[in-house]
PDB file of C-alpha atoms in Angstrom:
ATOM      1  CA  UNK A 474      -0.870  10.182   3.440  1.00  0.00           C
ATOM      2  CA  UNK A 475      -2.498   7.946   6.039  1.00  0.00           C
ATOM      3  CA  UNK A 476      -2.000   8.793   9.691  1.00  0.00           C
ATOM      4  CA  UNK A 477      -0.679   5.666  11.385  1.00  0.00           C
ATOM      5  CA  UNK A 478       0.617   6.495  14.849  1.00  0.00           C
ATOM      6  CA  UNK A 479       2.611   3.866  16.749  1.00  0.00           C
ATOM      7  CA  UNK A 480       2.951   3.678  20.525  1.00  0.00           C
ATOM      8  CA  UNK A 481       6.779   3.895  20.376  1.00  0.00           C
ATOM      9  CA  UNK A 482       9.300   5.788  18.269  1.00  0.00           C
ATOM     10  CA  UNK A 483      10.888   2.490  17.235  1.00  0.00           C
ATOM     11  CA  UNK A 484       7.511   1.259  15.984  1.00  0.00           C
ATOM     12  CA  UNK A 485       6.753   4.389  13.941  1.00  0.00           C
ATOM     13  CA  UNK A 486       7.378   3.347  10.337  1.00  0.00           C
ATOM     14  CA  UNK A 487       4.486   4.706   8.217  1.00  0.00           C
ATOM     15  CA  UNK A 488       2.535   7.919   7.805  1.00  0.00           C
ATOM     16  CA  UNK A 489       3.469  11.522   8.552  1.00  0.00           C
ATOM     17  CA  UNK A 490       3.637  12.915  12.072  1.00  0.00           C
ATOM     18  CA  UNK A 491       2.223  16.164  13.474  1.00  0.00           C
ATOM     19  CA  UNK A 492       1.849  17.580  16.975  1.00  0.00           C
ATOM     20  CA  UNK A 493       4.987  16.175  18.538  1.00  0.00           C
ATOM     21  CA  UNK A 494       3.834  16.867  22.123  1.00  0.00           C
ATOM     22  CA  UNK A 495       0.601  14.937  21.526  1.00  0.00           C
ATOM     23  CA  UNK A 496       2.262  11.793  20.117  1.00  0.00           C
ATOM     24  CA  UNK A 497       2.025   8.619  22.251  1.00  0.00           C
ATOM     25  CA  UNK A 498       5.835   8.467  22.445  1.00  0.00           C
ATOM     26  CA  UNK A 499       6.348  12.194  23.215  1.00  0.00           C
ATOM     27  CA  UNK A 500       7.921  11.330  26.586  1.00  0.00           C
ATOM     28  CA  UNK A 501      10.308   8.769  25.120  1.00  0.00           C
ATOM     29  CA  UNK A 502      14.006   9.593  25.534  1.00  0.00           C
ATOM     30  CA  UNK A 503      16.012  11.096  22.675  1.00  0.00           C
ATOM     31  CA  UNK A 504      19.504  11.529  24.066  1.00  0.00           C
ATOM     32  CA  UNK A 505      19.058  13.696  27.173  1.00  0.00           C
ATOM     33  CA  UNK A 506      15.801  15.145  25.819  1.00  0.00           C
ATOM     34  CA  UNK A 507      12.549  13.616  24.586  1.00  0.00           C
ATOM     35  CA  UNK A 508      10.800  13.300  21.236  1.00  0.00           C
ATOM     36  CA  UNK A 509       8.070  15.648  22.461  1.00  0.00           C
ATOM     37  CA  UNK A 510      10.321  18.467  23.645  1.00  0.00           C
ATOM     38  CA  UNK A 511      13.456  18.146  21.479  1.00  0.00           C
ATOM     39  CA  UNK A 512      12.604  15.778  18.640  1.00  0.00           C
ATOM     40  CA  UNK A 513      11.280  18.147  15.968  1.00  0.00           C
ATOM     41  CA  UNK A 514      14.262  17.687  13.649  1.00  0.00           C
ATOM     42  CA  UNK A 515      14.121  13.894  13.910  1.00  0.00           C
ATOM     43  CA  UNK A 516      10.374  14.074  13.190  1.00  0.00           C
ATOM     44  CA  UNK A 517      10.999  16.442  10.240  1.00  0.00           C
ATOM     45  CA  UNK A 518      13.561  14.033   8.768  1.00  0.00           C
ATOM     46  CA  UNK A 519      11.167  11.125   9.257  1.00  0.00           C
ATOM     47  CA  UNK A 520       8.348  13.089   7.576  1.00  0.00           C
ATOM     48  CA  UNK A 521      10.635  14.077   4.682  1.00  0.00           C
ATOM     49  CA  UNK A 522      11.605  10.435   4.117  1.00  0.00           C
ATOM     50  CA  UNK A 523       7.885   9.541   4.062  1.00  0.00           C
ATOM     51  CA  UNK A 524       7.155  12.323   1.543  1.00  0.00           C
ATOM     52  CA  UNK A 525      10.060  11.192  -0.657  1.00  0.00           C
ATOM     53  CA  UNK A 526       8.646   7.658  -0.736  1.00  0.00           C
ATOM     54  CA  UNK A 527      11.800   6.397   1.038  1.00  0.00           C
ATOM     55  CA  UNK A 528      10.467   5.657   4.537  1.00  0.00           C
ATOM     56  CA  UNK A 529      12.790   5.042   7.455  1.00  0.00           C
ATOM     57  CA  UNK A 530      11.634   4.169  10.986  1.00  0.00           C
ATOM     58  CA  UNK A 531      11.583   7.162  13.350  1.00  0.00           C
ATOM     59  CA  UNK A 532      13.480   5.275  16.064  1.00  0.00           C
ATOM     60  CA  UNK A 533      16.232   4.404  13.580  1.00  0.00           C
ATOM     61  CA  UNK A 534      16.717   8.086  12.702  1.00  0.00           C
ATOM     62  CA  UNK A 535      16.767   9.030  16.402  1.00  0.00           C
ATOM     63  CA  UNK A 536      19.315   6.308  17.194  1.00  0.00           C
ATOM     64  CA  UNK A 537      21.498   7.482  14.287  1.00  0.00           C
ATOM     65  CA  UNK A 538      21.534  11.041  15.667  1.00  0.00           C
ATOM     66  CA  UNK A 539      22.358   9.884  19.207  1.00  0.00           C
ATOM     67  CA  UNK A 540      25.060   7.475  18.005  1.00  0.00           C
ATOM     68  CA  UNK A 541      26.765  10.027  15.734  1.00  0.00           C
ATOM     69  CA  UNK A 542      26.606  12.911  18.256  1.00  0.00           C
ATOM     70  CA  UNK A 543      24.341  15.027  16.047  1.00  0.00           C
ATOM     71  CA  UNK A 544      22.238  16.296  18.939  1.00  0.00           C
ATOM     72  CA  UNK A 545      22.968  19.697  20.503  1.00  0.00           C
ATOM     73  CA  UNK A 546      23.808  19.467  24.213  1.00  0.00           C
ATOM     74  CA  UNK A 547      23.061  15.749  24.200  1.00  0.00           C
ATOM     75  CA  UNK A 548      19.584  16.343  22.798  1.00  0.00           C
ATOM     76  CA  UNK A 549      18.452  19.110  25.160  1.00  0.00           C
ATOM     77  CA  UNK A 550      19.031  21.641  22.357  1.00  0.00           C
ATOM     78  CA  UNK A 551      17.539  19.553  19.566  1.00  0.00           C
ATOM     79  CA  UNK A 552      19.677  19.168  16.444  1.00  0.00           C
ATOM     80  CA  UNK A 553      22.043  21.454  14.567  1.00  0.00           C
ATOM     81  CA  UNK A 554      20.659  22.386  11.118  1.00  0.00           C
ATOM     82  CA  UNK A 555      23.990  21.437   9.466  1.00  0.00           C
ATOM     83  CA  UNK A 556      23.351  17.825  10.501  1.00  0.00           C
ATOM     84  CA  UNK A 557      20.286  17.716   8.257  1.00  0.00           C
ATOM     85  CA  UNK A 558      22.411  17.892   5.105  1.00  0.00           C
ATOM     86  CA  UNK A 559      24.903  15.340   6.445  1.00  0.00           C
ATOM     87  CA  UNK A 560      22.093  12.900   7.255  1.00  0.00           C
ATOM     88  CA  UNK A 561      20.588  13.040   3.759  1.00  0.00           C
ATOM     89  CA  UNK A 562      23.934  12.950   1.951  1.00  0.00           C
ATOM     90  CA  UNK A 563      25.038   9.876   3.919  1.00  0.00           C
ATOM     91  CA  UNK A 564      21.810   8.207   2.816  1.00  0.00           C
ATOM     92  CA  UNK A 565      22.457   9.085  -0.841  1.00  0.00           C
ATOM     93  CA  UNK A 566      19.615  11.621  -0.959  1.00  0.00           C
ATOM     94  CA  UNK A 567      20.477  14.833  -2.860  1.00  0.00           C
ATOM     95  CA  UNK A 568      20.274  17.913  -0.651  1.00  0.00           C
ATOM     96  CA  UNK A 569      20.592  21.620  -1.512  1.00  0.00           C
ATOM     97  CA  UNK A 570      20.687  24.193   1.306  1.00  0.00           C
ATOM     98  CA  UNK A 571      19.631  27.832   1.483  1.00  0.00           C
ATOM     99  CA  UNK A 572      19.722  30.591   4.095  1.00  0.00           C
ATOM    100  CA  UNK A 573      16.923  32.435   2.255  1.00  0.00           C
ATOM    101  CA  UNK A 574      13.363  31.299   2.928  1.00  0.00           C
ATOM    102  CA  UNK A 575      12.028  33.201  -0.084  1.00  0.00           C
ATOM    103  CA  UNK A 576      14.645  31.780  -2.457  1.00  0.00           C
ATOM    104  CA  UNK A 577      14.154  28.254  -1.152  1.00  0.00           C
ATOM    105  CA  UNK A 578      10.393  28.453  -1.681  1.00  0.00           C
ATOM    106  CA  UNK A 579      10.698  30.029  -5.115  1.00  0.00           C
ATOM    107  CA  UNK A 580      13.173  27.469  -6.456  1.00  0.00           C
ATOM    108  CA  UNK A 581      11.047  24.457  -5.540  1.00  0.00           C
ATOM    109  CA  UNK A 582       9.148  22.589  -8.222  1.00  0.00           C
ATOM    110  CA  UNK A 583       5.789  21.024  -7.410  1.00  0.00           C
ATOM    111  CA  UNK A 584       6.374  17.876  -5.371  1.00  0.00           C
ATOM    112  CA  UNK A 585       9.667  19.148  -3.895  1.00  0.00           C
ATOM    113  CA  UNK A 586      10.344  18.192  -0.281  1.00  0.00           C
ATOM    114  CA  UNK A 587      11.925  20.679   2.119  1.00  0.00           C
ATOM    115  CA  UNK A 588      13.269  20.462   5.675  1.00  0.00           C
ATOM    116  CA  UNK A 589      13.738  23.846   7.366  1.00  0.00           C
ATOM    117  CA  UNK A 590      14.643  25.287  10.755  1.00  0.00           C
ATOM    118  CA  UNK A 591      13.319  28.505  12.305  1.00  0.00           C
ATOM    119  CA  UNK A 592      13.770  30.434  15.540  1.00  0.00           C
ATOM    120  CA  UNK A 593      10.378  30.454  17.252  1.00  0.00           C
ATOM    121  CA  UNK A 594      10.660  34.198  17.882  1.00  0.00           C
ATOM    122  CA  UNK A 595      13.276  36.880  17.398  1.00  0.00           C
ATOM    123  CA  UNK A 596      15.083  35.735  20.546  1.00  0.00           C
ATOM    124  CA  UNK A 597      17.056  32.440  20.591  1.00  0.00           C
ATOM    125  CA  UNK A 598      15.901  31.562  24.122  1.00  0.00           C
ATOM    126  CA  UNK A 599      12.390  31.032  22.737  1.00  0.00           C
ATOM    127  CA  UNK A 600      13.778  27.948  20.982  1.00  0.00           C
ATOM    128  CA  UNK A 601      14.083  26.562  17.492  1.00  0.00           C
ATOM    129  CA  UNK A 602      11.785  24.360  15.446  1.00  0.00           C
ATOM    130  CA  UNK A 603      12.416  22.149  12.402  1.00  0.00           C
ATOM    131  CA  UNK A 604       9.624  21.131  10.023  1.00  0.00           C
ATOM    132  CA  UNK A 605       9.165  19.262   6.749  1.00  0.00           C
ATOM    133  CA  UNK A 606       7.116  20.601   3.845  1.00  0.00           C
ATOM    134  CA  UNK A 607       6.095  19.605   0.350  1.00  0.00           C
ATOM    135  CA  UNK A 608       5.313  22.006  -2.473  1.00  0.00           C
ATOM    136  CA  UNK A 609       1.960  21.521  -4.113  1.00  0.00           C
ATOM    137  CA  UNK A 610      -0.357  23.570  -6.298  1.00  0.00           C
ATOM    138  CA  UNK A 611      -0.658  27.042  -4.799  1.00  0.00           C
ATOM    139  CA  UNK A 612       1.661  26.555  -1.850  1.00  0.00           C
ATOM    140  CA  UNK A 613       3.095  24.138   0.676  1.00  0.00           C
ATOM    141  CA  UNK A 614       1.827  21.444   3.002  1.00  0.00           C
ATOM    142  CA  UNK A 615       3.842  21.785   6.220  1.00  0.00           C
ATOM    143  CA  UNK A 616       4.135  18.998   8.789  1.00  0.00           C
ATOM    144  CA  UNK A 617       4.543  19.192  12.593  1.00  0.00           C
ATOM    145  CA  UNK A 618       4.013  22.970  12.713  1.00  0.00           C
ATOM    146  CA  UNK A 619       2.354  23.207  16.142  1.00  0.00           C
ATOM    147  CA  UNK A 620       3.146  21.040  19.184  1.00  0.00           C
ATOM    148  CA  UNK A 621      -0.428  19.729  19.435  1.00  0.00           C
ATOM    149  CA  UNK A 622      -1.544  19.866  15.776  1.00  0.00           C
ATOM    150  CA  UNK A 623      -3.471  16.809  14.656  1.00  0.00           C
ATOM    151  CA  UNK A 624      -2.690  17.376  10.973  1.00  0.00           C
ATOM    152  CA  UNK A 625      -0.534  19.220   8.497  1.00  0.00           C
ATOM    153  CA  UNK A 626      -1.089  22.872   7.518  1.00  0.00           C
ATOM    154  CA  UNK A 627      -1.513  24.381   4.058  1.00  0.00           C
ATOM    155  CA  UNK A 628       0.469  27.597   3.585  1.00  0.00           C
ATOM    156  CA  UNK A 629       0.760  29.737   0.470  1.00  0.00           C
ATOM    157  CA  UNK A 630       4.458  30.398   1.295  1.00  0.00           C
ATOM    158  CA  UNK A 631       6.945  28.746   3.634  1.00  0.00           C
ATOM    159  CA  UNK A 632       7.059  31.989   5.627  1.00  0.00           C
ATOM    160  CA  UNK A 633       3.360  31.570   6.489  1.00  0.00           C
ATOM    161  CA  UNK A 634       4.265  28.478   8.533  1.00  0.00           C
ATOM    162  CA  UNK A 635       6.135  30.485  11.185  1.00  0.00           C
ATOM    163  CA  UNK A 636       4.652  33.952  11.777  1.00  0.00           C
ATOM    164  CA  UNK A 637       6.842  35.925  14.169  1.00  0.00           C
ATOM    165  CA  UNK A 638       9.693  33.453  13.758  1.00  0.00           C
ATOM    166  CA  UNK A 639      13.039  33.800  11.999  1.00  0.00           C
ATOM    167  CA  UNK A 640      14.163  31.486   9.187  1.00  0.00           C
ATOM    168  CA  UNK A 641      17.567  29.929   9.921  1.00  0.00           C
ATOM    169  CA  UNK A 642      18.254  27.426   7.139  1.00  0.00           C
ATOM    170  CA  UNK A 643      16.390  25.071   4.828  1.00  0.00           C
ATOM    171  CA  UNK A 644      17.176  22.187   2.512  1.00  0.00           C
ATOM    172  CA  UNK A 645      15.464  20.923  -0.617  1.00  0.00           C
ATOM    173  CA  UNK A 646      15.904  17.153  -0.533  1.00  0.00           C
ATOM    174  CA  UNK A 647      15.349  14.354  -2.998  1.00  0.00           C
TER     175      UNK A 647
END
């Protein structure tokens, strides 16, 4: 998928995003936080919509989450994983959740799109991170893994995308 990076979140309508701290709009407000520091879930939802072939502007997704109080602590804590399912269901996109990383990865057919949340380390004060992935031959392509990544990462399993982290919840969408 082509990498087309806009200068604002509202202008971001095409292409997948990676490296949220390196994006031109990383400092743009998202509730009380910013896209760079607290916008990983919004970026994961945007990337998933791109992968599903049902694009939605990034700024529109962010505004939806602010308007419907889906941000934790006004955006300083990112987004609650349960809001991922609500977002997709309200948009008419089928969504199946799992608390097992292994089971989620094993039940995906090639082409499946996943949005998943992990704890960055075994301690919650190290933060959480939400990513989008798509199953392909021999593994997954995972988007927005690292804060400064310039591209997606190929991983043989979902677990390979977050070494040292703890899987919280994931959703197969579409």
